[in-house]
């Protein structure tokens, strides 16, 4: 306890000193710009981390799917691949606009 007392006193003293400290408008603007820059960098970093984690999950899901396919018999593998091919063709196929027809 006696080893932490000087640290607590110093922390309280620093809080009081910082509270009384005034910055010029120029320095306030500079500090605010720096805060914004640091926040943007942090957001970019977390966005990149989320993207990497999502990619890792997608890769893991694909790997598990491939393992599952390998365990199937050849006929089931062929049927599965045909279904996946049809799905991919539907996704990549041309988009057809639907026109509303008025009757009257």
PDB file of C-alpha atoms in Angstrom:
ATOM      1  CA  UNK A   1       0.000   0.000   0.000  1.00  0.00           C
ATOM      2  CA  UNK A   2       2.754   2.463   0.864  1.00  0.00           C
ATOM      3  CA  UNK A   3       4.407   1.891  -2.545  1.00  0.00           C
ATOM      4  CA  UNK A   4       1.283   2.983  -4.437  1.00  0.00           C
ATOM      5  CA  UNK A   5       0.587   6.082  -2.347  1.00  0.00           C
ATOM      6  CA  UNK A   6       3.150   8.314  -4.157  1.00  0.00           C
ATOM      7  CA  UNK A   7       1.752   7.188  -7.510  1.00  0.00           C
ATOM      8  CA  UNK A   8      -1.812   8.036  -6.485  1.00  0.00           C
ATOM      9  CA  UNK A   9      -0.705  11.438  -5.187  1.00  0.00           C
ATOM     10  CA  UNK A  10       1.159  12.120  -8.444  1.00  0.00           C
ATOM     11  CA  UNK A  11      -1.875  11.091 -10.521  1.00  0.00           C
ATOM     12  CA  UNK A  12      -4.164  13.407  -8.558  1.00  0.00           C
ATOM     13  CA  UNK A  13      -1.656  16.236  -8.810  1.00  0.00           C
ATOM     14  CA  UNK A  14      -1.356  15.740 -12.586  1.00  0.00           C
ATOM     15  CA  UNK A  15      -5.157  15.741 -12.960  1.00  0.00           C
ATOM     16  CA  UNK A  16      -5.362  19.099 -11.181  1.00  0.00           C
ATOM     17  CA  UNK A  17      -2.516  20.553 -13.272  1.00  0.00           C
ATOM     18  CA  UNK A  18      -4.002  19.367 -16.564  1.00  0.00           C
ATOM     19  CA  UNK A  19      -7.423  20.734 -15.629  1.00  0.00           C
ATOM     20  CA  UNK A  20      -5.941  24.212 -15.125  1.00  0.00           C
ATOM     21  CA  UNK A  21      -3.887  24.041 -18.329  1.00  0.00           C
ATOM     22  CA  UNK A  22      -5.263  26.167 -21.206  1.00  0.00           C
ATOM     23  CA  UNK A  23      -4.487  25.682 -24.897  1.00  0.00           C
ATOM     24  CA  UNK A  24      -4.524  28.352 -27.569  1.00  0.00           C
ATOM     25  CA  UNK A  25      -7.055  28.037 -30.397  1.00  0.00           C
ATOM     26  CA  UNK A  26      -4.262  27.071 -32.745  1.00  0.00           C
ATOM     27  CA  UNK A  27      -3.119  24.227 -30.506  1.00  0.00           C
ATOM     28  CA  UNK A  28      -6.698  23.098 -29.884  1.00  0.00           C
ATOM     29  CA  UNK A  29      -7.307  22.838 -33.622  1.00  0.00           C
ATOM     30  CA  UNK A  30      -4.047  20.968 -34.101  1.00  0.00           C
ATOM     31  CA  UNK A  31      -4.908  18.522 -31.310  1.00  0.00           C
ATOM     32  CA  UNK A  32      -8.425  17.986 -32.714  1.00  0.00           C
ATOM     33  CA  UNK A  33      -7.021  17.267 -36.197  1.00  0.00           C
ATOM     34  CA  UNK A  34      -4.590  14.787 -34.691  1.00  0.00           C
ATOM     35  CA  UNK A  35      -7.404  13.073 -32.747  1.00  0.00           C
ATOM     36  CA  UNK A  36      -9.451  12.763 -35.930  1.00  0.00           C
ATOM     37  CA  UNK A  37      -6.476  11.359 -37.831  1.00  0.00           C
ATOM     38  CA  UNK A  38      -5.761   8.773 -35.121  1.00  0.00           C
ATOM     39  CA  UNK A  39      -9.435   7.772 -35.029  1.00  0.00           C
ATOM     40  CA  UNK A  40      -9.520   7.313 -38.827  1.00  0.00           C
ATOM     41  CA  UNK A  41      -6.386   5.170 -38.722  1.00  0.00           C
ATOM     42  CA  UNK A  42      -7.921   3.053 -35.957  1.00  0.00           C
ATOM     43  CA  UNK A  43     -11.144   2.608 -37.938  1.00  0.00           C
ATOM     44  CA  UNK A  44      -9.189   1.601 -41.046  1.00  0.00           C
ATOM     45  CA  UNK A  45      -7.195  -0.906 -39.022  1.00  0.00           C
ATOM     46  CA  UNK A  46     -10.268  -2.467 -37.424  1.00  0.00           C
ATOM     47  CA  UNK A  47     -12.009  -2.581 -40.812  1.00  0.00           C
ATOM     48  CA  UNK A  48      -9.037  -4.428 -42.275  1.00  0.00           C
ATOM     49  CA  UNK A  49      -9.026  -6.863 -39.366  1.00  0.00           C
ATOM     50  CA  UNK A  50     -12.750  -7.538 -39.808  1.00  0.00           C
ATOM     51  CA  UNK A  51     -12.240  -8.144 -43.528  1.00  0.00           C
ATOM     52  CA  UNK A  52      -9.400 -10.574 -42.853  1.00  0.00           C
ATOM     53  CA  UNK A  53     -11.477 -12.435 -40.269  1.00  0.00           C
ATOM     54  CA  UNK A  54     -14.417 -12.665 -42.671  1.00  0.00           C
ATOM     55  CA  UNK A  55     -12.124 -13.968 -45.419  1.00  0.00           C
ATOM     56  CA  UNK A  56     -10.692 -16.560 -43.032  1.00  0.00           C
ATOM     57  CA  UNK A  57     -14.236 -17.713 -42.162  1.00  0.00           C
ATOM     58  CA  UNK A  58     -15.123 -17.985 -45.873  1.00  0.00           C
ATOM     59  CA  UNK A  59     -11.941 -19.959 -46.567  1.00  0.00           C
ATOM     60  CA  UNK A  60     -12.646 -22.286 -43.639  1.00  0.00           C
ATOM     61  CA  UNK A  61     -16.218 -22.828 -44.842  1.00  0.00           C
ATOM     62  CA  UNK A  62     -14.960 -23.678 -48.365  1.00  0.00           C
ATOM     63  CA  UNK A  63     -12.371 -26.066 -46.964  1.00  0.00           C
ATOM     64  CA  UNK A  64     -14.987 -27.832 -44.841  1.00  0.00           C
ATOM     65  CA  UNK A  65     -17.291 -28.077 -47.848  1.00  0.00           C
ATOM     66  CA  UNK A  66     -14.513 -29.622 -49.963  1.00  0.00           C
ATOM     67  CA  UNK A  67     -13.797 -32.167 -47.237  1.00  0.00           C
ATOM     68  CA  UNK A  68     -17.481 -33.009 -47.068  1.00  0.00           C
ATOM     69  CA  UNK A  69     -17.608 -33.517 -50.844  1.00  0.00           C
ATOM     70  CA  UNK A  70     -14.572 -35.812 -50.724  1.00  0.00           C
ATOM     71  CA  UNK A  71     -16.387 -38.071 -48.263  1.00  0.00           C
ATOM     72  CA  UNK A  72     -19.356 -38.568 -50.619  1.00  0.00           C
ATOM     73  CA  UNK A  73     -19.574 -41.376 -53.149  1.00  0.00           C
ATOM     74  CA  UNK A  74     -18.795 -40.453 -56.795  1.00  0.00           C
ATOM     75  CA  UNK A  75     -22.453 -40.278 -57.869  1.00  0.00           C
ATOM     76  CA  UNK A  76     -23.354 -37.965 -54.990  1.00  0.00           C
ATOM     77  CA  UNK A  77     -20.304 -35.819 -55.795  1.00  0.00           C
ATOM     78  CA  UNK A  78     -21.444 -35.471 -59.401  1.00  0.00           C
ATOM     79  CA  UNK A  79     -24.979 -34.460 -58.348  1.00  0.00           C
ATOM     80  CA  UNK A  80     -23.599 -31.969 -55.831  1.00  0.00           C
ATOM     81  CA  UNK A  81     -21.285 -30.403 -58.421  1.00  0.00           C
ATOM     82  CA  UNK A  82     -24.175 -30.120 -60.891  1.00  0.00           C
ATOM     83  CA  UNK A  83     -26.280 -28.283 -58.282  1.00  0.00           C
ATOM     84  CA  UNK A  84     -23.418 -25.932 -57.470  1.00  0.00           C
ATOM     85  CA  UNK A  85     -22.824 -25.276 -61.167  1.00  0.00           C
ATOM     86  CA  UNK A  86     -26.495 -24.389 -61.681  1.00  0.00           C
ATOM     87  CA  UNK A  87     -26.396 -22.067 -58.656  1.00  0.00           C
ATOM     88  CA  UNK A  88     -23.311 -20.290 -59.959  1.00  0.00           C
ATOM     89  CA  UNK A  89     -24.877 -19.920 -63.415  1.00  0.00           C
ATOM     90  CA  UNK A  90     -27.995 -18.357 -61.879  1.00  0.00           C
ATOM     91  CA  UNK A  91     -25.867 -15.929 -59.881  1.00  0.00           C
ATOM     92  CA  UNK A  92     -23.673 -14.914 -62.801  1.00  0.00           C
ATOM     93  CA  UNK A  93     -26.413 -14.960 -65.430  1.00  0.00           C
ATOM     94  CA  UNK A  94     -27.827 -11.838 -67.012  1.00  0.00           C
ATOM     95  CA  UNK A  95     -30.290  -9.872 -64.975  1.00  0.00           C
ATOM     96  CA  UNK A  96     -33.734  -9.673 -66.516  1.00  0.00           C
ATOM     97  CA  UNK A  97     -35.824  -6.615 -65.900  1.00  0.00           C
ATOM     98  CA  UNK A  98     -39.425  -7.271 -65.135  1.00  0.00           C
ATOM     99  CA  UNK A  99     -41.814  -4.797 -66.650  1.00  0.00           C
ATOM    100  CA  UNK A 100     -45.119  -4.115 -65.053  1.00  0.00           C
ATOM    101  CA  UNK A 101     -47.934  -4.371 -67.519  1.00  0.00           C
ATOM    102  CA  UNK A 102     -50.999  -2.238 -66.977  1.00  0.00           C
ATOM    103  CA  UNK A 103     -54.246  -3.843 -67.870  1.00  0.00           C
ATOM    104  CA  UNK A 104     -57.162  -1.756 -68.586  1.00  0.00           C
TER     105      UNK A 104
END
